[in-house]
CSV table of C-alpha atoms in Angstrom, one decimal:
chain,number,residue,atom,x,y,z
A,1410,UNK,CA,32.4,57.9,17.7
A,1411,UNK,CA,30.9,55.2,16.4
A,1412,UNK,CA,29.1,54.9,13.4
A,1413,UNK,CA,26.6,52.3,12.3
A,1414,UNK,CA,24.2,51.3,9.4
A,1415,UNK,CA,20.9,50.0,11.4
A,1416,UNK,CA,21.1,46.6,9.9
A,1417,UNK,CA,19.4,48.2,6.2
A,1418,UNK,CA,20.4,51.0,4.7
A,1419,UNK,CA,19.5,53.8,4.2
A,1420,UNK,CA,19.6,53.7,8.2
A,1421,UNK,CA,22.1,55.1,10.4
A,1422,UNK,CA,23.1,55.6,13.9
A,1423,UNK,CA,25.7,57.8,15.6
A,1424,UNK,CA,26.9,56.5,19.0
A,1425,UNK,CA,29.2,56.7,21.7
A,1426,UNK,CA,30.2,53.5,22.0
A,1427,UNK,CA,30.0,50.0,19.9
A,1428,UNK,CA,27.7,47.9,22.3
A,1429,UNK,CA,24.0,48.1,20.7
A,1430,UNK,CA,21.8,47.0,23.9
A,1431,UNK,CA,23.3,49.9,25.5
A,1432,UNK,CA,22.3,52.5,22.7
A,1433,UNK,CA,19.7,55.2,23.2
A,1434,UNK,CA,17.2,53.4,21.1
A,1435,UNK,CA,17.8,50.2,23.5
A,1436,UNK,CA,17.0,52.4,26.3
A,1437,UNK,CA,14.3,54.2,25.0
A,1438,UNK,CA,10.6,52.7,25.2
A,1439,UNK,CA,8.3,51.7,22.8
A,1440,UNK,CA,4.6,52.7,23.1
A,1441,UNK,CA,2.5,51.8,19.6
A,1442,UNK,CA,0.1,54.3,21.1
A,1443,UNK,CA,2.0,57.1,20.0
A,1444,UNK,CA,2.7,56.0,16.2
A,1445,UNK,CA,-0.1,57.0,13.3
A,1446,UNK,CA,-0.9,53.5,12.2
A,1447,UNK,CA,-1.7,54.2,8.7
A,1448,UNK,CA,1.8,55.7,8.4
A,1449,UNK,CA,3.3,53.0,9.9
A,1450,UNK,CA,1.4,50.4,7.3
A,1451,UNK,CA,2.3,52.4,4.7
A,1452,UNK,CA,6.0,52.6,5.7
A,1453,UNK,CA,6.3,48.7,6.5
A,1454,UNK,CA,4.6,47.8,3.4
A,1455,UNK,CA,7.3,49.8,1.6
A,1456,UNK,CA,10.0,48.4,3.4
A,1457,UNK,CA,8.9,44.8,3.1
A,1458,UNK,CA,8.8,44.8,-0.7
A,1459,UNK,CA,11.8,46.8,-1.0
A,1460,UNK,CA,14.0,44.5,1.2
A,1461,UNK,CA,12.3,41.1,0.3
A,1462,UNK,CA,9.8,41.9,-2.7
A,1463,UNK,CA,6.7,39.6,-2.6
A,1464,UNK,CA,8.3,37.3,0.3
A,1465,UNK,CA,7.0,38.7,3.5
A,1466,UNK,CA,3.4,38.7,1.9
A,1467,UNK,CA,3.4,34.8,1.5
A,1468,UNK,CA,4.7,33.9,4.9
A,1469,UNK,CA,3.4,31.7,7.6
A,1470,UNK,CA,4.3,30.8,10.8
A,1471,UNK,CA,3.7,26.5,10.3
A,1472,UNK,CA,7.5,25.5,10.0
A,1473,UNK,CA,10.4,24.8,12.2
A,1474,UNK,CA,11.7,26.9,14.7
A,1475,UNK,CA,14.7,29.3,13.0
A,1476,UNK,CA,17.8,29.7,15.0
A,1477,UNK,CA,20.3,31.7,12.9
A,1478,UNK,CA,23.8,31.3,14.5
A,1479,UNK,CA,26.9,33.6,14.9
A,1480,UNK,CA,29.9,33.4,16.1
A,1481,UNK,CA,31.7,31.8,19.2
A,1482,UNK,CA,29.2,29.0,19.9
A,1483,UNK,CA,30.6,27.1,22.9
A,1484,UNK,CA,31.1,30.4,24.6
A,1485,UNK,CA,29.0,32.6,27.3
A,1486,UNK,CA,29.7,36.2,26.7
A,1487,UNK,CA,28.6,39.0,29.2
A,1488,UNK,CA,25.8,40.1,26.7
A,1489,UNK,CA,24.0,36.1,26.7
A,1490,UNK,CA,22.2,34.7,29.3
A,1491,UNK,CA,23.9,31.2,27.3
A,1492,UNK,CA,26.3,30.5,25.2
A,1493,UNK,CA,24.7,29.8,21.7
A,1494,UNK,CA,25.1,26.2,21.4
A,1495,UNK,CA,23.2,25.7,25.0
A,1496,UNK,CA,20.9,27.7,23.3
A,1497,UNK,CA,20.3,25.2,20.8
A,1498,UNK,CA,20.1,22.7,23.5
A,1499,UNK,CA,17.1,24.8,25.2
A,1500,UNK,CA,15.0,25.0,22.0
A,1501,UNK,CA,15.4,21.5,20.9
A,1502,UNK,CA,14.0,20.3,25.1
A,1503,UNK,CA,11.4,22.9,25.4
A,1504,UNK,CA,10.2,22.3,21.6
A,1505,UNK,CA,8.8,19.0,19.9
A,1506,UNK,CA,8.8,19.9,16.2
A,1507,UNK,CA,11.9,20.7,14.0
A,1508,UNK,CA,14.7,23.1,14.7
A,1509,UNK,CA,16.5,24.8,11.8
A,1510,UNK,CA,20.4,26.1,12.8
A,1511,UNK,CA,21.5,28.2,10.3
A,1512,UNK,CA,25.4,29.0,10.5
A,1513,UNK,CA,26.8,32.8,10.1
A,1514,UNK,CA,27.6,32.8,6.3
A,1515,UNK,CA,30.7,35.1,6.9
A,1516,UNK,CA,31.8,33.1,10.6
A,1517,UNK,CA,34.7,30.8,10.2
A,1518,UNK,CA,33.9,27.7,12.8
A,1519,UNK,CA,36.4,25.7,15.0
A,1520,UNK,CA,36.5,22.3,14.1
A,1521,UNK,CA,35.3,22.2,18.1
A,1522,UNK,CA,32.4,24.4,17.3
A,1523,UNK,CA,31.2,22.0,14.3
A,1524,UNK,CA,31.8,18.7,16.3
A,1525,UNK,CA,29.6,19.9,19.1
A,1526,UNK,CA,27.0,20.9,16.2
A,1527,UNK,CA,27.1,17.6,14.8
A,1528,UNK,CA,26.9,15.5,18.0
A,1529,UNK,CA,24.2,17.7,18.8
A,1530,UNK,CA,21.9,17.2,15.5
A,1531,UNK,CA,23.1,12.9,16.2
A,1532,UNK,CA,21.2,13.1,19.9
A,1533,UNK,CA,18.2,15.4,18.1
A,1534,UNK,CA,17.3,14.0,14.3
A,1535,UNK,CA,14.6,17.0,14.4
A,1536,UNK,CA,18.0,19.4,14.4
A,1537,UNK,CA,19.0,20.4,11.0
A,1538,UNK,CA,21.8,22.0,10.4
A,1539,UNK,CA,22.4,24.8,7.4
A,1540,UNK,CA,24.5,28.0,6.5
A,1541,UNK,CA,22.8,31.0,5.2
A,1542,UNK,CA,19.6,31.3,3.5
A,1543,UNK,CA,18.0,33.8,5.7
A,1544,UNK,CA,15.1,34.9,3.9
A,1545,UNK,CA,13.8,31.5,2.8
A,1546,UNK,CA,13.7,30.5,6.9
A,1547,UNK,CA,12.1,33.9,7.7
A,1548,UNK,CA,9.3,33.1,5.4
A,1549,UNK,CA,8.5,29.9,6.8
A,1550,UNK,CA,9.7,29.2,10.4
A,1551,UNK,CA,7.3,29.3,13.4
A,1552,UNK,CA,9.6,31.9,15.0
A,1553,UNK,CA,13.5,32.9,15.9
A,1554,UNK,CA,15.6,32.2,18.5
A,1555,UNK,CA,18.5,33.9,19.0
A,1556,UNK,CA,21.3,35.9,21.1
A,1557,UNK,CA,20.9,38.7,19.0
A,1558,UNK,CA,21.6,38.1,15.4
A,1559,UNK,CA,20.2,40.9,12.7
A,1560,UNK,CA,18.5,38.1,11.0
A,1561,UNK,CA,15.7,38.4,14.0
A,1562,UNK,CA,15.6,42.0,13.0
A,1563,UNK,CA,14.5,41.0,9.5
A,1564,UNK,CA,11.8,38.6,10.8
A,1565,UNK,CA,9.6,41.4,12.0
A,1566,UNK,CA,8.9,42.1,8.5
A,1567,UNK,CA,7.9,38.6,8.2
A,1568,UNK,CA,5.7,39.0,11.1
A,1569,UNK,CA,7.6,36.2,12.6
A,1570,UNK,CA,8.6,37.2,16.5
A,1571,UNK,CA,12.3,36.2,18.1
A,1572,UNK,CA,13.3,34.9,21.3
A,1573,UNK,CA,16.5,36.6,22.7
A,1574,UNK,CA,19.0,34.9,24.4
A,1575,UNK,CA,21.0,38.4,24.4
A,1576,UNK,CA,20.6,42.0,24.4
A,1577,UNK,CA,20.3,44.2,21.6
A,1578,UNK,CA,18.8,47.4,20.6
A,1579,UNK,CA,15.7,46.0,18.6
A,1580,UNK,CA,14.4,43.8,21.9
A,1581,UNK,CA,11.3,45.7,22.8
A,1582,UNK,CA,8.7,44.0,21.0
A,1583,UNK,CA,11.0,40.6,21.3
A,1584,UNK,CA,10.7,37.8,24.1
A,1585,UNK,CA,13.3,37.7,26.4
A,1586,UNK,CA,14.8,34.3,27.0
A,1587,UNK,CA,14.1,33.6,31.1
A,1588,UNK,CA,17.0,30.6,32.1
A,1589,UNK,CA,14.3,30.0,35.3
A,1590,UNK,CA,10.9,29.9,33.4
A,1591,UNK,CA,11.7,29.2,29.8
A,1592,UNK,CA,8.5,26.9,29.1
A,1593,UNK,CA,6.6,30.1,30.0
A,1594,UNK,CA,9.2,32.1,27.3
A,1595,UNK,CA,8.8,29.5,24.7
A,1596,UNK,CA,5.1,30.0,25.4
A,1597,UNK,CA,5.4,33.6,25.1
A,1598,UNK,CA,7.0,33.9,21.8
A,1599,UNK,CA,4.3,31.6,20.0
A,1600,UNK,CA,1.6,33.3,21.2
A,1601,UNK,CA,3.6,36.8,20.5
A,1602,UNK,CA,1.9,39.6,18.1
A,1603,UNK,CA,3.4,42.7,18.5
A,1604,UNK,CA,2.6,45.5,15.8
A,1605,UNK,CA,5.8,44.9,13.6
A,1606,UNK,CA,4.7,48.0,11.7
A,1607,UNK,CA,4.5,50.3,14.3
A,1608,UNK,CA,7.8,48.9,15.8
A,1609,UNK,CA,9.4,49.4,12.6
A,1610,UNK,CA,8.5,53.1,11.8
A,1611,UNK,CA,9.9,54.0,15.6
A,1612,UNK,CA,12.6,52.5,15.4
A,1613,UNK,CA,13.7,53.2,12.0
A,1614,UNK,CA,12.5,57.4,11.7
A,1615,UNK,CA,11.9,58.1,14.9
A,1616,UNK,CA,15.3,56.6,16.5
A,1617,UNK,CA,17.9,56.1,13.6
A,1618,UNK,CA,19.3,58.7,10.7
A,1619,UNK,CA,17.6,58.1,7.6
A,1620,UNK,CA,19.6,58.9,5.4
A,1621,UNK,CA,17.6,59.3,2.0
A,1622,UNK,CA,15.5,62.2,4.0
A,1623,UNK,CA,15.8,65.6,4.3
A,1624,UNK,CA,16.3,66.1,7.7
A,1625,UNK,CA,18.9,63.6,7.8
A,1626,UNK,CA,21.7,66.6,8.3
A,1627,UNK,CA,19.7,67.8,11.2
A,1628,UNK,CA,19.7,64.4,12.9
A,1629,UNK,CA,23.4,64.1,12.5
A,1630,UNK,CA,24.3,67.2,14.1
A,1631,UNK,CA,21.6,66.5,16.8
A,1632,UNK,CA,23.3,63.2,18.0
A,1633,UNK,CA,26.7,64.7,17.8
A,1634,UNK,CA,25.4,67.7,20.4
A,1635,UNK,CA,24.1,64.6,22.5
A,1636,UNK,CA,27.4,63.5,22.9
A,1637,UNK,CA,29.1,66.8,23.3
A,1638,UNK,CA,31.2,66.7,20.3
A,1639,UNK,CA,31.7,69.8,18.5
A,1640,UNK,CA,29.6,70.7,15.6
């Protein structure tokens, strides 16, 4: 069994196995139809102050492009269309203005890994290269790229959209990353506007265990019966 916090607590998930993009909620599909809008503003309003206060509401979308690294960067795993630090290599040819790599605060880097960085950012001045500091980029980047860092999952309550080189659960409203078209992916993303609000209430109350409500016992037992583990 495999138990999760979905990226901000009080939000949980029960599972059968550890690999998100292959979750229900990955599998699932996402229709804003179906969502009560005014519920859904109400909800994302209350989440983006309680997460980031009064950050989200001065964001724009005029900066550099964020790319907020994790872990293994000179390798392809089966979840990445890329290994991360091609990935950096496709932003910084299909894009003109600056690129912003932000290291995992909590990933310890080969001294490989951080000479490849470097050499990049000395071919590309517009590359700079940071650790951390996720919610100052979220407020003023252009847009994420990404495998599938949790940092992309935060931008939607910036109203800032993410291009996935990876899979994850939260990828419906994101741009996949094409290897054979990525102009027209890089195109897509800066033109993207999904709802972020509506996103956010169905994936948070509608698919995960929220944990402050009352119902919360109910869901638990309800995903344990899905798996067929005794309740």
């Amino acid at each position: 069994m495999v138990f999760r916090r979905c990226y901000h607590y009080p939000f949980w998930q029960i599972e059968a196995r550890p690999e998100r993009w292959l979750w229900d909620v990955a599998q699932a599909k996402f229709d804003p139809a179906l969502v009560n809008p005014d519920e859904a503003k109400r909800f994302y309003r209350f989440w983006q102050k309680r997460l980031f206060a009064d950050a989200p509401q001065q964001a724009r979308r005029d900066g550099p492009i964020y790319v907020p690294l994790q872990g293994r960067l000179l390798q392809e795993r089966s979840f990445q269309s890329c290994s991360p630090i091609a990935m950096l290599e496709h932003t910084l040819a299909q894009c003109s203005g600056a690129v912003v790599a932000a290291l995992h605060p909590k990933e310890t880097y080969s001294a490989e890994e951080l000479s490849a960085l470097e050499n990049l950012a000395e071919r590309h001045p517009r590359l700079i290269l940071t650790s951390g500091d996720m919610e100052r980029h979220l407020q003023h980047c252009a847009f994420v790229v990404t495998q599938n860092s949790a940092a992309a999952f935060s931008g939607y309550f910036f109203g800032k959209p993410a291009l996935l080189f990876g899979e994850i659960d939260f990828h419906h409203i994101g741009v996949r990353a094409d290897l054979a078209d990525l102009s027209h992916s890089f195109a897509a993303v800066q033109q993207a506007a999904p709802d972020f609000a509506a996103y956010l209430w169905w994936f948070w109350q509608d698919n995960c265990i929220n944990a402050g409500r009352a119902e919360a016992e109910e869901k638990i037992a309800a995903r344990l019966r899905r798996f067929g583990w005794q309740v």
